[in-house]
mmCIF file of C-alpha atoms in Angstrom:
data_model
loop_
_atom_site.group_PDB
_atom_site.id
_atom_site.type_symbol
_atom_site.label_atom_id
_atom_site.label_comp_id
_atom_site.label_asym_id
_atom_site.label_seq_id
_atom_site.Cartn_x
_atom_site.Cartn_y
_atom_site.Cartn_z
ATOM 1 C CA LYS F 1 -0.270 -0.126 -0.059
ATOM 2 C CA PRO F 2 1.333 3.563 -0.925
ATOM 3 C CA ARG F 3 2.188 6.078 2.134
ATOM 4 C CA LEU F 4 0.088 8.961 2.854
ATOM 5 C CA ASP F 5 1.919 11.793 0.576
ATOM 6 C CA GLY F 6 1.169 15.296 -0.397
ATOM 7 C CA ASN F 7 -1.497 15.082 -2.874
ATOM 8 C CA ALA F 8 -3.825 13.072 -0.733
ATOM 9 C CA VAL F 9 -7.418 14.115 -1.711
ATOM 10 C CA ILE F 10 -9.298 15.857 0.948
ATOM 11 C CA SER F 11 -12.605 14.448 0.663
ATOM 12 C CA PHE F 12 -15.934 13.576 3.007
ATOM 13 C CA SER F 13 -14.796 10.149 4.040
ATOM 14 C CA GLY F 14 -10.999 11.781 4.955
ATOM 15 C CA VAL F 15 -7.787 12.854 3.843
ATOM 16 C CA GLY F 16 -6.076 9.904 1.555
ATOM 17 C CA GLN F 17 -5.682 7.042 3.332
ATOM 18 C CA ILE F 18 -7.104 8.604 6.532
ATOM 19 C CA LYS F 19 -10.752 7.776 7.160
ATOM 20 C CA LEU F 20 -12.756 9.410 9.137
ATOM 21 C CA GLY F 21 -13.756 7.236 11.852
ATOM 22 C CA MET F 22 -10.191 5.167 12.325
ATOM 23 C CA THR F 23 -8.702 4.897 15.485
ATOM 24 C CA LEU F 24 -5.027 6.438 15.707
ATOM 25 C CA ALA F 25 -3.602 3.105 14.974
ATOM 26 C CA GLU F 26 -5.613 2.378 12.257
ATOM 27 C CA ALA F 27 -4.387 5.930 10.932
ATOM 28 C CA ARG F 28 -1.054 5.157 11.300
ATOM 29 C CA LYS F 29 -1.331 1.784 9.677
ATOM 30 C CA ALA F 30 -3.348 3.061 6.628
ATOM 31 C CA ALA F 31 -1.012 6.255 5.704
ATOM 32 C CA ARG F 32 2.280 4.488 7.213
ATOM 33 C CA ARG F 33 3.773 7.859 8.739
ATOM 34 C CA THR F 34 4.192 9.178 12.182
ATOM 35 C CA ILE F 35 1.398 10.531 14.116
ATOM 36 C CA VAL F 36 1.695 12.323 17.094
ATOM 37 C CA ALA F 37 -0.588 11.696 19.564
ATOM 38 C CA GLY F 38 -1.897 14.393 21.527
ATOM 39 C CA GLN F 39 -2.871 15.222 25.349
ATOM 40 C CA GLU F 40 -6.636 15.095 26.179
ATOM 41 C CA VAL F 41 -7.826 18.560 25.504
ATOM 42 C CA THR F 42 -11.351 18.329 27.364
ATOM 43 C CA LYS F 43 -12.928 15.216 28.277
ATOM 44 C CA ASP F 44 -12.041 12.164 25.791
ATOM 45 C CA CYS F 45 -10.969 15.066 23.140
ATOM 46 C CA ARG F 46 -7.659 14.991 21.519
ATOM 47 C CA HIS F 47 -5.907 16.950 18.744
ATOM 48 C CA ASP F 48 -2.965 15.314 16.999
ATOM 49 C CA ARG F 49 -0.527 15.700 14.009
ATOM 50 C CA LEU F 50 0.827 13.987 11.115
ATOM 51 C CA PHE F 51 4.176 14.428 9.878
ATOM 52 C CA PRO F 52 6.127 15.769 8.022
ATOM 53 C CA ARG F 53 4.533 18.632 9.935
ATOM 54 C CA ARG F 54 4.879 20.764 6.437
ATOM 55 C CA TRP F 55 1.426 19.489 4.903
ATOM 56 C CA GLY F 56 -0.015 21.189 7.910
ATOM 57 C CA LEU F 57 -2.715 17.750 8.639
ATOM 58 C CA ASP F 58 -3.957 17.424 12.177
ATOM 59 C CA THR F 59 -6.971 15.352 13.793
ATOM 60 C CA LEU F 60 -9.811 15.969 16.086
ATOM 61 C CA ARG F 61 -10.266 12.672 18.256
ATOM 62 C CA PHE F 62 -12.812 12.092 20.401
ATOM 63 C CA LYS F 63 -12.890 8.627 22.753
ATOM 64 C CA THR F 64 -10.683 6.468 20.251
ATOM 65 C CA LYS F 65 -11.848 7.716 16.724
ATOM 66 C CA ILE F 66 -10.668 10.431 14.516
ATOM 67 C CA ARG F 67 -13.511 12.616 13.844
ATOM 68 C CA VAL F 68 -12.109 15.493 12.317
ATOM 69 C CA LEU F 69 -9.208 15.886 9.918
ATOM 70 C CA TYR F 70 -7.618 19.762 9.616
ATOM 71 C CA VAL F 71 -5.349 20.294 7.050
ATOM 72 C CA THR F 72 -3.696 24.292 7.122
ATOM 73 C CA ARG F 73 -1.150 24.295 4.644
ATOM 74 C CA THR F 74 -1.106 23.920 0.410
ATOM 75 C CA ALA F 75 -0.373 20.205 0.191
ATOM 76 C CA MET F 76 -3.515 18.380 -0.131
ATOM 77 C CA PRO F 77 -6.588 19.359 -2.230
ATOM 78 C CA THR F 78 -9.759 18.615 -2.355
ATOM 79 C CA ARG F 79 -11.370 16.621 -5.185
ATOM 80 C CA ARG F 80 -12.130 19.803 -7.397
ATOM 81 C CA GLY F 81 -8.542 21.004 -6.808
ATOM 82 C CA ILE F 82 -9.151 23.585 -3.899
ATOM 83 C CA ARG F 83 -6.001 24.058 -1.790
ATOM 84 C CA VAL F 84 -5.403 26.148 1.391
ATOM 85 C CA ASN F 85 -4.260 29.761 0.187
ATOM 86 C CA ASP F 86 -6.824 29.613 -2.663
ATOM 87 C CA THR F 87 -9.306 32.317 -2.779
ATOM 88 C CA LEU F 88 -12.650 32.645 -1.820
ATOM 89 C CA ALA F 89 -13.381 33.626 -5.658
ATOM 90 C CA GLU F 90 -12.085 30.082 -6.477
ATOM 91 C CA LEU F 91 -13.847 28.366 -3.989
ATOM 92 C CA GLN F 92 -17.198 29.647 -4.936
ATOM 93 C CA GLU F 93 -16.325 28.888 -8.486
ATOM 94 C CA ALA F 94 -15.391 25.473 -7.750
ATOM 95 C CA TYR F 95 -18.420 24.750 -5.801
ATOM 96 C CA THR F 96 -20.955 26.744 -7.157
ATOM 97 C CA SER F 97 -23.895 24.794 -5.579
ATOM 98 C CA GLY F 98 -24.044 23.579 -1.991
ATOM 99 C CA LEU F 99 -21.552 25.667 -0.462
ATOM 100 C CA THR F 100 -23.127 27.619 2.362
ATOM 101 C CA GLU F 101 -21.799 30.367 5.054
ATOM 102 C CA ARG F 102 -22.479 29.855 8.350
ATOM 103 C CA PRO F 103 -21.754 32.498 11.294
ATOM 104 C CA SER F 104 -18.214 32.392 12.607
ATOM 105 C CA ASP F 105 -17.644 32.844 16.317
ATOM 106 C CA VAL F 106 -14.076 32.184 16.060
ATOM 107 C CA SER F 107 -13.256 36.223 14.926
ATOM 108 C CA PRO F 108 -14.739 38.625 13.220
ATOM 109 C CA THR F 109 -12.076 37.995 10.134
ATOM 110 C CA THR F 110 -12.835 34.433 9.643
ATOM 111 C CA ARG F 111 -15.434 33.066 7.630
ATOM 112 C CA ILE F 112 -16.665 29.895 7.477
ATOM 113 C CA PHE F 113 -18.232 28.364 4.272
ATOM 114 C CA GLU F 114 -19.818 24.764 4.417
ATOM 115 C CA LEU F 115 -20.476 21.863 2.047
ATOM 116 C CA GLN F 116 -23.004 19.284 3.765
ATOM 117 C CA GLY F 117 -22.254 15.354 2.565
ATOM 118 C CA THR F 118 -24.282 12.430 3.727
ATOM 119 C CA GLY F 119 -23.911 10.540 7.041
ATOM 120 C CA GLY F 120 -23.409 13.668 8.789
ATOM 121 C CA ARG F 121 -20.397 14.376 7.193
ATOM 122 C CA GLU F 122 -19.197 18.010 6.118
ATOM 123 C CA MET F 123 -16.378 20.103 4.885
ATOM 124 C CA GLN F 124 -15.929 23.601 6.184
ATOM 125 C CA PHE F 125 -13.368 26.141 4.148
ATOM 126 C CA SER F 126 -12.222 28.860 6.698
ATOM 127 C CA VAL F 127 -11.489 32.072 5.070
ATOM 128 C CA ASN F 128 -9.864 35.521 6.179
ATOM 129 C CA SER F 129 -12.093 37.962 4.994
ATOM 130 C CA GLN F 130 -9.440 40.403 5.071
ATOM 131 C CA THR F 131 -7.077 38.817 2.241
ATOM 132 C CA SER F 132 -10.163 36.771 1.294
ATOM 133 C CA ARG F 133 -7.778 33.557 0.921
ATOM 134 C CA ILE F 134 -8.476 29.885 2.454
ATOM 135 C CA PHE F 135 -6.248 29.198 5.612
ATOM 136 C CA GLN F 136 -7.967 26.118 6.639
ATOM 137 C CA ILE F 137 -10.195 22.838 5.424
ATOM 138 C CA ALA F 138 -11.640 20.500 7.489
ATOM 139 C CA THR F 139 -13.457 17.386 6.657
ATOM 140 C CA GLY F 140 -15.310 15.822 9.405
ATOM 141 C CA LEU F 141 -18.481 14.456 11.388
ATOM 142 C CA ARG F 142 -21.430 16.535 13.113
ATOM 143 C CA PRO F 143 -20.804 17.704 15.744
ATOM 144 C CA GLU F 144 -17.576 18.113 16.318
ATOM 145 C CA VAL F 145 -16.961 19.320 12.659
ATOM 146 C CA ASP F 146 -18.832 22.640 13.953
ATOM 147 C CA PHE F 147 -16.904 22.576 17.079
ATOM 148 C CA SER F 148 -15.146 25.955 16.354
ATOM 149 C CA GLU F 149 -12.133 25.578 18.742
ATOM 150 C CA GLY F 150 -11.696 22.250 18.017
ATOM 151 C CA CYS F 151 -11.557 20.417 21.637
ATOM 152 C CA ALA F 152 -11.397 23.483 23.307
#
């Protein structure tokens, strides 16, 4: 099986070989990559980091299962080729239908655009309202994907 690489695609099911709902051990085996387990942030909730760090891939794990995958660097695209640092206009062009903006309680400069999948799956694009560029792409399961500060 190939190792997870920087071209892994972000989809409603996960990122490349790492699927939502996997345990950390399953994700490590599927990706054949180092994933450093995070400390518990709030009860049963952790953030883990995949290496190499330059890909900017982190998880939110609740109890033992990966519920959200966060991408914060340009490496990994969505199926329609959208990456971190792309513009809001490019995002809206790639996903002409189905993209909805939801209020952001993170900061006044963050806009959040959602795509709904099936079975409680969702992709979220966080956009800096001053630069109009995507700074994070998250794929995950509700309700955790809607936690604006992750486990906090």
